[in-house]
Coordinates of N, CA and C in Angstrom, one line a residue:
X266 N 132.3 120.8 112.3 CA 131.0 120.6 113.1 C 131.2 119.3 114.1
X267 N 130.9 119.6 115.2 CA 131.0 118.4 116.2 C 129.9 117.4 115.9
X268 N 130.1 116.1 116.4 CA 129.2 115.1 116.3 C 128.5 114.9 114.9
X269 N 129.3 114.7 113.8 CA 128.8 114.5 112.5 C 127.8 113.4 112.4
X270 N 128.1 112.4 113.1 CA 127.1 111.1 112.9 C 125.7 111.6 113.4
X271 N 125.7 112.3 114.5 CA 124.5 112.7 115.1 C 123.7 113.5 114.1
X272 N 124.3 114.6 113.5 CA 123.7 115.4 112.6 C 123.3 114.6 111.2
X273 N 124.1 113.7 110.9 CA 123.7 112.8 109.7 C 122.5 112.2 109.9
X274 N 122.3 111.6 111.1 CA 121.2 110.7 111.6 C 120.0 111.7 111.7
X275 N 120.1 112.8 112.3 CA 119.0 113.9 112.3 C 118.5 114.3 111.0
X276 N 119.4 114.6 110.1 CA 119.1 114.9 108.7 C 118.3 113.9 108.0
X277 N 118.8 112.6 108.1 CA 118.2 111.5 107.4 C 116.9 111.2 107.9
X278 N 116.7 111.2 109.2 CA 115.4 111.0 109.9 C 114.4 112.1 109.6
X279 N 114.8 113.3 109.6 CA 114.0 114.4 109.2 C 113.5 114.4 107.7
X280 N 114.4 114.0 106.9 CA 114.1 113.8 105.5 C 113.1 112.7 105.3
X281 N 113.2 111.6 106.1 CA 112.1 110.5 105.9 C 110.8 111.0 106.4
X282 N 110.8 111.8 107.5 CA 109.5 112.4 108.0 C 108.9 113.3 107.0
X283 N 109.8 114.2 106.4 CA 109.3 115.1 105.4 C 108.8 114.5 104.1
X284 N 109.5 113.5 103.7 CA 109.0 112.7 102.4 C 107.8 112.0 102.7
X285 N 107.4 111.6 104.0 CA 106.2 111.0 104.2 C 105.0 111.9 104.5
X286 N 105.3 113.2 104.9 CA 104.3 114.1 105.2 C 104.0 115.1 104.2
X287 N 104.9 115.3 103.2 CA 104.6 116.3 102.3 C 104.1 115.7 100.8
X288 N 103.7 116.6 100.0 CA 103.1 116.1 98.8 C 104.1 116.2 97.6
X289 N 105.3 116.5 97.8 CA 106.3 116.5 96.8 C 106.5 115.2 96.2
X290 N 106.4 114.8 95.0 CA 106.6 113.5 94.5 C 108.1 113.0 94.5
X291 N 108.2 111.7 94.1 CA 109.6 111.1 94.3 C 110.6 111.9 93.3
X292 N 110.1 112.3 92.1 CA 111.0 112.9 91.1 C 111.5 114.3 91.6
X293 N 110.6 115.0 92.4 CA 110.9 116.2 92.9 C 112.0 116.1 94.0
X294 N 111.8 115.1 94.8 CA 112.8 114.9 95.9 C 114.2 114.5 95.3
X295 N 114.2 113.6 94.4 CA 115.4 113.2 93.7 C 116.0 114.3 93.0
X296 N 115.3 115.2 92.3 CA 116.0 116.4 91.7 C 116.6 117.2 92.8
X297 N 115.9 117.5 93.9 CA 116.6 118.3 95.0 C 117.9 117.5 95.6
X298 N 117.8 116.3 95.8 CA 118.9 115.5 96.3 C 120.1 115.7 95.3
X299 N 120.0 115.5 94.0 CA 120.9 115.7 93.1 C 121.5 117.1 93.0
X300 N 120.7 118.0 93.3 CA 121.1 119.5 93.2 C 121.9 119.7 94.5
X301 N 121.4 119.3 95.6 CA 122.2 119.6 96.8 C 123.4 118.8 97.0
X302 N 123.5 117.6 96.5 CA 124.7 116.8 96.4 C 125.8 117.5 95.6
X303 N 125.4 117.9 94.4 CA 126.3 118.6 93.5 C 126.8 119.9 94.1
X304 N 125.9 120.7 94.8 CA 126.4 121.9 95.6 C 127.3 121.6 96.6
X305 N 127.0 120.6 97.3 CA 128.0 120.3 98.3 C 129.4 119.9 97.9
X306 N 129.6 119.3 96.7 CA 130.8 119.1 96.2 C 131.5 120.4 95.6
X307 N 130.6 121.2 95.2 CA 131.1 122.6 94.5 C 131.6 123.4 95.6
X308 N 130.8 123.7 96.7 CA 131.0 124.7 97.7 C 131.7 124.2 98.9
X309 N 131.7 122.8 99.1 CA 132.4 122.2 100.2 C 131.9 122.7 101.5
X310 N 130.6 122.8 101.7 CA 130.0 123.2 102.9 C 129.2 122.0 103.6
X311 N 129.4 121.9 104.8 CA 128.8 120.9 105.6 C 127.3 120.9 105.6
X312 N 126.8 122.2 105.7 CA 125.4 122.3 105.9 C 124.7 121.8 104.6
X313 N 125.3 122.2 103.4 CA 124.6 121.9 102.2 C 124.7 120.3 102.1
X314 N 125.7 119.6 102.6 CA 125.7 118.2 102.5 C 124.8 117.5 103.4
X315 N 124.5 118.2 104.5 CA 123.4 117.6 105.5 C 122.0 117.9 104.7
X316 N 121.9 119.0 103.9 CA 120.7 119.2 103.1 C 120.4 118.1 102.1
X317 N 121.6 117.6 101.4 CA 121.5 116.5 100.6 C 121.1 115.2 101.3
X318 N 121.6 114.9 102.5 CA 121.3 113.8 103.3 C 119.7 113.8 103.7
X319 N 119.3 115.1 104.0 CA 117.9 115.3 104.2 C 116.9 114.9 103.1
X320 N 117.3 115.4 101.9 CA 116.7 115.0 100.6 C 116.8 113.5 100.3
X321 N 117.9 112.8 100.7 CA 118.1 111.4 100.5 C 117.1 110.7 101.4
X322 N 116.8 111.1 102.6 CA 115.9 110.5 103.4 C 114.5 110.4 102.8
X323 N 114.1 111.6 102.3 CA 112.8 111.7 101.6 C 112.7 110.9 100.3
X324 N 113.8 110.7 99.6 CA 113.9 109.9 98.4 C 113.7 108.5 98.8
X325 N 114.3 108.0 99.9 CA 114.2 106.6 100.4 C 112.7 106.3 100.8
X326 N 112.1 107.1 101.5 CA 110.7 106.8 101.9 C 109.8 106.9 100.7
X327 N 110.0 107.9 99.8 CA 109.1 107.9 98.6 C 109.3 106.7 97.7
X328 N 110.5 106.2 97.7 CA 110.8 105.0 96.9 C 109.9 103.9 97.3
X329 N 109.7 103.8 98.7 CA 108.8 102.7 99.2 C 107.4 102.8 98.5
X330 N 106.9 104.0 98.2 CA 105.6 104.2 97.8 C 105.5 104.1 96.2
X331 N 106.8 104.0 95.5 CA 106.8 103.9 94.2 C 106.7 102.5 93.8
X332 N 105.6 102.0 93.6 CA 105.4 100.6 93.5 C 105.2 100.0 92.0
X333 N 105.7 98.9 91.6 CA 105.5 98.4 90.3 C 104.2 97.9 90.1
X334 N 103.7 97.5 89.0 CA 102.3 97.1 88.8 C 102.1 95.6 89.4
X335 N 103.1 94.9 89.5 CA 102.9 93.5 90.1 C 103.3 93.5 91.5
X336 N 103.2 94.6 92.3 CA 103.6 94.6 93.7 C 102.3 94.1 94.5
X337 N 102.6 93.5 95.6 CA 101.4 93.0 96.4 C 100.5 94.2 96.8
X338 N 101.0 95.4 96.9 CA 100.2 96.5 97.2 C 99.1 96.7 96.2
X339 N 99.3 96.4 95.0 CA 98.3 96.7 94.0 C 97.4 95.4 93.6
X340 N 97.1 94.6 94.5 CA 96.3 93.4 94.4 C 94.8 94.0 93.9
X341 N 94.3 93.3 92.9 CA 92.9 93.6 92.4 C 92.0 93.0 93.4
X342 N 90.8 93.6 93.4 CA 89.7 92.9 94.1 C 89.5 91.5 93.8
X343 N 89.6 91.0 92.5 CA 89.4 89.8 92.1 C 90.5 88.9 92.7
X344 N 91.8 89.4 92.7 CA 93.0 88.7 93.2 C 92.8 88.3 94.7
X345 N 92.3 89.4 95.3 CA 92.2 89.3 96.8 C 91.1 88.3 97.2
X346 N 90.0 88.4 96.5 CA 88.8 87.5 96.6 C 89.1 86.0 96.4
X347 N 90.0 85.8 95.4 CA 90.2 84.5 94.9 C 91.7 83.9 95.5
X348 N 92.2 84.7 96.4 CA 93.6 84.4 96.9 C 93.5 83.0 97.6
X349 N 94.5 82.1 97.3 CA 94.6 80.8 98.0 C 95.9 80.6 98.7
X350 N 97.1 80.9 98.2 CA 98.2 80.8 98.9 C 99.4 81.7 98.3
X351 N 100.4 81.7 99.0 CA 101.7 82.4 98.6 C 102.8 81.8 98.7
X352 N 103.8 82.1 97.8 CA 105.2 81.4 98.0 C 106.3 82.5 98.0
X353 N 107.2 82.4 99.0 CA 108.2 83.5 99.1 C 109.3 83.1 100.0
X354 N 110.1 84.0 100.3 CA 111.4 83.8 101.3 C 111.1 84.6 102.6
X355 N 111.5 83.9 103.6 CA 111.4 84.6 104.9 C 112.5 85.6 105.0
X356 N 112.1 86.9 105.1 CA 113.0 88.1 104.9 C 113.2 88.8 106.2
X357 N 113.0 88.2 107.4 CA 113.3 89.0 108.6 C 113.4 87.9 109.7
X358 N 113.8 88.4 110.9 CA 113.8 87.5 112.0 C 112.4 87.1 112.3
X359 N 112.4 86.0 113.0 CA 111.1 85.3 113.2 C 110.7 85.5 114.8
X360 N 109.7 86.3 115.1 CA 109.3 86.6 116.5 C 108.2 85.7 116.8
X361 N 108.3 85.1 118.1 CA 107.3 84.2 118.6 C 106.5 85.0 119.7
X362 N 105.2 85.1 119.5 CA 104.3 85.8 120.5 C 103.4 84.6 121.0
X363 N 103.5 84.5 122.5 CA 102.7 83.5 123.1 C 101.5 84.2 123.9
X364 N 100.3 83.6 123.6 CA 99.1 84.0 124.3 C 98.5 83.0 125.1
X365 N 97.4 83.1 125.9 CA 96.7 82.1 126.7 C 96.3 81.1 126.0
X366 N 95.8 81.2 124.7 CA 95.3 80.1 124.1 C 96.1 79.5 122.9
X367 N 96.9 80.3 122.3 CA 97.9 79.9 121.3 C 99.1 80.8 121.1
X368 N 99.9 80.4 120.3 CA 101.2 81.3 120.0 C 101.2 81.4 118.4
X369 N 101.9 82.4 118.1 CA 102.0 82.7 116.6 C 103.4 83.1 116.3
X370 N 103.8 82.8 115.0 CA 105.2 83.4 114.6 C 104.9 84.5 113.5
X371 N 105.7 85.6 113.9 CA 105.5 86.7 112.9 C 106.8 86.9 112.1
X372 N 106.7 87.2 110.9 CA 107.9 87.4 110.1 C 107.4 88.1 108.7
X373 N 108.4 88.8 108.1 CA 108.2 89.3 106.7 C 108.5 88.2 105.7
X374 N 107.6 88.1 104.7 CA 107.8 87.3 103.7 C 108.0 88.0 102.3
X375 N 109.1 87.9 101.7 CA 109.4 88.4 100.4 C 108.6 87.5 99.3
X376 N 107.6 88.2 98.8 CA 106.8 87.4 97.9 C 107.4 87.1 96.5
X377 N 107.2 85.9 96.1 CA 107.7 85.6 94.6 C 106.6 85.3 93.8
X378 N 105.5 84.5 94.3 CA 104.4 84.3 93.4 C 103.1 84.1 94.4
X379 N 102.0 84.2 93.8 CA 100.6 83.9 94.6 C 99.8 83.0 93.7
X380 N 98.9 82.2 94.3 CA 97.9 81.4 93.8 C 96.6 82.1 93.9
X381 N 96.0 82.5 92.8 CA 94.7 83.0 92.7 C 93.9 81.9 91.9
X382 N 92.9 81.4 92.7 CA 92.0 80.4 92.2 C 93.0 79.2 91.9
X383 N 93.1 78.6 90.8 CA 93.9 77.5 90.5 C 95.3 77.9 89.7
X384 N 95.4 79.2 89.7 CA 96.6 79.7 88.8 C 97.6 80.4 89.6
X385 N 98.8 80.0 89.4 CA 100.0 80.8 90.2 C 100.4 81.9 89.1
X386 N 100.7 83.1 89.8 CA 101.0 84.3 89.0 C 102.3 84.9 89.8
X387 N 103.4 85.4 89.1 CA 104.4 86.0 89.7 C 104.0 87.4 90.5
X388 N 104.5 87.6 91.6 CA 104.4 88.8 92.4 C 105.6 89.4 92.9
X389 N 105.6 90.7 93.3 CA 106.6 91.2 94.0 C 106.1 91.9 95.4
X390 N 107.1 92.3 96.2 CA 106.8 93.1 97.4 C 106.9 92.2 98.6
X391 N 106.2 92.6 99.8 CA 106.3 91.7 101.0 C 105.0 91.8 101.7
X392 N 104.8 90.8 102.4 CA 103.5 90.7 103.4 C 104.2 90.3 104.8
X393 N 103.4 90.7 105.9 CA 103.7 90.2 107.2 C 102.9 89.0 107.5
X394 N 103.6 87.8 107.5 CA 102.9 86.5 107.8 C 102.7 86.4 109.4
X395 N 101.6 85.9 109.8 CA 101.3 85.5 111.1 C 101.0 84.2 111.2
X396 N 101.8 83.2 111.6 CA 101.5 81.8 111.4 C 101.3 81.2 112.8
X397 N 100.0 80.6 112.9 CA 99.6 80.1 114.2 C 100.0 78.5 114.3
X398 N 100.5 77.9 113.2 CA 100.8 76.6 113.2 C 102.3 76.5 113.9
X399 N 102.4 75.5 114.8 CA 103.6 75.2 115.5 C 104.7 74.5 114.7
X400 N 105.4 75.3 113.9 CA 106.4 74.8 112.9 C 107.6 75.7 113.0
X401 N 108.9 75.2 112.9 CA 110.1 76.0 113.0 C 110.3 76.7 111.7
X402 N 110.2 78.0 111.7 CA 110.4 78.9 110.7 C 111.7 79.7 110.9
X403 N 112.6 79.8 109.8 CA 113.8 80.6 110.0 C 114.0 81.4 108.8
X404 N 114.9 82.4 109.0 CA 115.2 83.3 107.9 C 115.9 82.7 106.8
X405 N 115.5 83.0 105.5 CA 116.1 82.5 104.4 C 115.3 81.2 103.8
X406 N 114.2 80.8 104.6 CA 113.5 79.6 104.1 C 112.6 80.1 102.9
X407 N 112.4 79.1 102.0 CA 111.3 79.5 101.1 C 110.1 78.6 101.5
X408 N 109.0 79.4 101.7 CA 107.8 78.8 102.2 C 106.6 78.9 101.4
X409 N 105.7 78.0 101.4 CA 104.4 78.2 100.7 C 103.3 78.1 101.8
X410 N 102.6 79.3 101.8 CA 101.6 79.5 102.9 C 100.2 79.7 102.4
X411 N 99.3 79.1 103.0 CA 97.8 79.3 102.7 C 97.2 80.0 103.7
X412 N 96.3 80.9 103.6 CA 95.6 81.6 104.6 C 94.8 82.8 103.9
X413 N 94.5 83.8 104.8 CA 93.8 85.0 104.3 C 94.5 86.2 104.5
X414 N 94.3 87.1 103.6 CA 94.9 88.4 103.6 C 93.9 89.5 104.3
X415 N 94.5 90.3 105.0 CA 93.7 91.5 105.5 C 94.6 92.6 105.8
X416 N 94.1 93.8 105.7 CA 94.9 95.1 105.9 C 95.2 95.2 107.5
X417 N 96.4 95.7 107.7 CA 96.8 95.9 109.1 C 95.8 97.0 109.9
X418 N 95.7 96.7 111.1 CA 94.9 97.6 112.0 C 95.4 99.1 112.1
X419 N 94.6 100.0 111.8 CA 95.1 101.3 111.6 C 95.1 102.0 113.0
X420 N 94.5 101.5 114.0 CA 94.3 102.1 115.3 C 93.2 102.9 115.5
X421 N 93.0 103.3 116.7 CA 91.7 104.0 117.1 C 91.8 105.5 116.7
X422 N 90.7 106.1 116.4 CA 90.7 107.5 116.0 C 91.4 108.4 117.2
X423 N 92.2 109.2 116.8 CA 93.0 110.1 117.8 C 94.3 109.4 118.3
X424 N 94.5 108.2 118.0 CA 95.9 107.6 118.4 C 97.0 108.1 117.5
X425 N 98.0 108.4 118.1 CA 99.2 108.9 117.3 C 99.8 107.8 116.5
X426 N 99.9 106.6 117.1 CA 100.6 105.5 116.5 C 99.6 104.7 115.6
X427 N 100.0 104.4 114.4 CA 99.2 103.5 113.6 C 100.1 102.4 113.1
X428 N 99.7 101.2 113.4 CA 100.4 100.0 112.9 C 100.4 99.9 111.4
X429 N 99.3 100.4 110.8 CA 99.2 100.2 109.4 C 100.3 101.2 108.8
X430 N 100.4 102.4 109.3 CA 101.4 103.2 108.7 C 102.8 102.9 108.9
X431 N 103.1 102.1 110.1 CA 104.3 101.7 110.5 C 104.7 100.6 109.4
X432 N 103.7 99.6 109.1 CA 104.2 98.6 108.1 C 104.3 99.2 106.7
X433 N 103.4 100.2 106.4 CA 103.4 100.9 105.1 C 104.8 101.4 104.8
X434 N 105.5 102.1 105.9 CA 106.7 102.6 105.6 C 107.8 101.5 105.3
X435 N 107.5 100.3 105.6 CA 108.3 99.2 105.3 C 108.1 98.5 104.0
X436 N 107.0 99.0 103.3 CA 106.6 98.5 102.0 C 105.7 97.3 102.2
X437 N 104.9 97.2 103.4 CA 104.0 96.0 103.7 C 102.7 96.6 103.7
X438 N 101.8 96.1 102.9 CA 100.4 96.5 103.0 C 99.4 95.5 103.3
X439 N 99.9 94.2 103.5 CA 99.0 93.1 103.9 C 99.5 92.3 105.1
X440 N 98.5 91.7 105.7 CA 98.9 90.8 106.8 C 98.4 89.4 106.3
X441 N 99.1 88.4 106.3 CA 98.8 87.0 105.9 C 98.6 86.2 107.3
X442 N 97.2 85.9 107.5 CA 96.9 85.1 108.7 C 97.0 83.7 108.3
X443 N 97.8 82.9 108.8 CA 97.9 81.4 108.5 C 97.5 80.5 109.7
X444 N 96.3 79.9 109.6 CA 95.8 79.2 110.7 C 96.5 77.8 110.8
X445 N 96.1 77.2 111.9 CA 96.8 75.9 112.2 C 96.6 74.8 111.1
X446 N 95.4 74.9 110.4 CA 95.1 74.0 109.4 C 95.2 74.5 108.0
X447 N 95.8 75.8 107.9 CA 95.9 76.5 106.6 C 96.9 75.8 105.8
X448 N 97.9 75.2 106.4 CA 98.9 74.5 105.6 C 100.2 75.5 105.4
X449 N 101.4 75.0 106.0 CA 102.7 75.6 105.9 C 103.7 74.6 105.2
X450 N 104.1 74.9 104.1 CA 105.1 74.0 103.3 C 106.4 74.7 103.3
X451 N 107.6 73.9 103.8 CA 108.9 74.4 103.6 C 109.4 73.9 102.3
X452 N 109.6 74.8 101.4 CA 110.0 74.3 100.1 C 111.5 74.3 99.9
X453 N 112.3 75.1 100.7 CA 113.8 74.9 100.7 C 114.3 75.9 101.7
X454 N 115.6 75.9 101.9 CA 116.4 76.6 102.8 C 117.7 77.3 102.2
X455 N 118.0 78.3 102.9 CA 119.3 79.0 102.5 C 119.1 80.0 101.3
X456 N 118.0 80.6 101.2 CA 117.8 81.5 100.1 C 117.9 83.1 100.4
X457 N 118.3 83.3 101.8 CA 118.4 84.6 102.2 C 119.8 85.2 102.1
X458 N 120.1 86.3 102.5 CA 121.5 86.9 102.6 C 122.4 86.2 103.7
X459 N 123.5 85.6 103.2 CA 124.3 84.9 104.3 C 124.8 85.8 105.4
X460 N 125.1 87.0 105.2 CA 125.5 87.9 106.3 C 124.4 88.2 107.2
X461 N 123.1 88.4 106.7 CA 122.0 88.6 107.5 C 121.7 87.4 108.4
X462 N 121.9 86.2 107.7 CA 121.6 84.9 108.5 C 122.5 84.8 109.6
X463 N 123.8 85.1 109.3 CA 124.8 85.0 110.3 C 124.6 86.0 111.5
X464 N 124.1 87.3 111.1 CA 123.8 88.2 112.2 C 122.6 87.7 113.1
X465 N 121.6 87.2 112.4 CA 120.5 86.7 113.2 C 120.9 85.6 114.1
X466 N 121.8 84.6 113.7 CA 122.2 83.6 114.6 C 123.0 84.0 115.6
X467 N 123.8 84.9 115.4 CA 124.7 85.6 116.5 C 123.8 86.2 117.6
X468 N 122.8 87.0 117.1 CA 121.9 87.6 118.1 C 121.1 86.7 118.9
X469 N 120.6 85.6 118.3 CA 119.9 84.5 119.1 C 120.8 83.9 120.0
X470 N 122.0 83.6 119.7 CA 122.9 83.0 120.5 C 123.3 83.8 121.7
X471 N 123.5 85.1 121.4 CA 123.8 86.1 122.6 C 122.6 86.2 123.5
X472 N 121.4 86.2 123.1 CA 120.2 86.2 123.9 C 120.2 85.0 124.7
X473 N 120.5 83.8 124.1 CA 120.4 82.6 124.9 C 121.5 82.5 126.1
X474 N 122.6 83.0 125.8 CA 123.7 83.2 126.8 C 123.3 84.1 128.0
X475 N 122.6 85.2 127.5 CA 122.2 86.1 128.7 C 121.2 85.7 129.4
X476 N 120.2 85.0 128.9 CA 119.0 84.4 129.6 C 119.5 83.2 130.5
X477 N 120.6 82.6 130.2 CA 121.1 81.5 130.9 C 121.8 82.0 132.2
X478 N 122.6 83.2 132.1 CA 123.3 83.6 133.2 C 122.8 84.8 134.0
X479 N 121.7 85.5 133.5 CA 121.1 86.6 134.1 C 119.6 86.5 134.4
X480 N 119.2 87.3 135.4 CA 117.7 87.3 135.6 C 117.0 87.7 134.4
X481 N 115.8 87.4 134.3 CA 114.9 87.7 133.0 C 114.9 89.1 132.7
X482 N 114.7 90.1 133.7 CA 114.7 91.5 133.6 C 116.0 92.0 133.1
X483 N 117.1 91.6 133.8 CA 118.5 92.0 133.4 C 118.7 91.5 131.9
X484 N 118.5 90.3 131.7 CA 118.8 89.8 130.4 C 118.1 90.6 129.3
X485 N 116.8 90.9 129.6 CA 116.1 91.6 128.5 C 116.6 93.0 128.3
X486 N 117.0 93.7 129.2 CA 117.6 95.0 129.1 C 118.9 95.1 128.5
X487 N 119.9 94.1 128.8 CA 121.1 94.0 128.3 C 121.0 93.6 126.7
X488 N 120.1 92.7 126.5 CA 120.0 92.1 125.1 C 119.4 93.3 124.3
X489 N 118.5 94.2 124.8 CA 118.0 95.3 124.0 C 119.1 96.2 123.7
X490 N 120.0 96.3 124.6 CA 121.1 97.4 124.4 C 122.2 96.8 123.4
X491 N 122.4 95.5 123.5 CA 123.6 94.9 122.7 C 123.1 94.5 121.4
X492 N 121.9 93.8 121.2 CA 121.7 93.2 120.0 C 120.2 93.7 119.4
X493 N 119.5 94.4 120.2 CA 118.1 94.9 119.8 C 117.0 94.0 120.0

């Protein structure tokens, strides 16, 4: 079969969509994946292998929704009402968005514990942090952030794109808004994956070089093609 990588990508993407849109539970998709994978080894047929990849895509997206009891997605009403702060690791690149009145830094925070009232409790999962304080934030830092939790915007009725669903597929169910006076504490550095940290530094360096020698529009297009 020609272009195997293309067919693999299509099978995986189709499986992710199917796993998100159908009512078959995680265990069902996992069973089908194991069955298709075993059949692909027995019969040595590419089509059956692509079916296994399709089921794998569904398993991956269903695994996002298979959440433990201490995940951030399962916050109780009491925990949300008495939420004070969170401590965790910066788990993504940091995007800076500049507006007419202020700027904010947006990144994923891998949660380790939260403060409810005066008590710290261990937690898992991720939140999207939106920090309005002008402070240098980098991948792999351990931060302690105060602020307020709210659900992502779902979009207007009839719109095809939902930012809430987009974050949900990444295992993120809350946005943490951190104001200028809410308090950002850098507890430590270097807690991320070293390979991811190197990749992000390389990407930022590449963008800086392109911005230095090319026009803004050209630099943006080439940067998107090369490093995303």
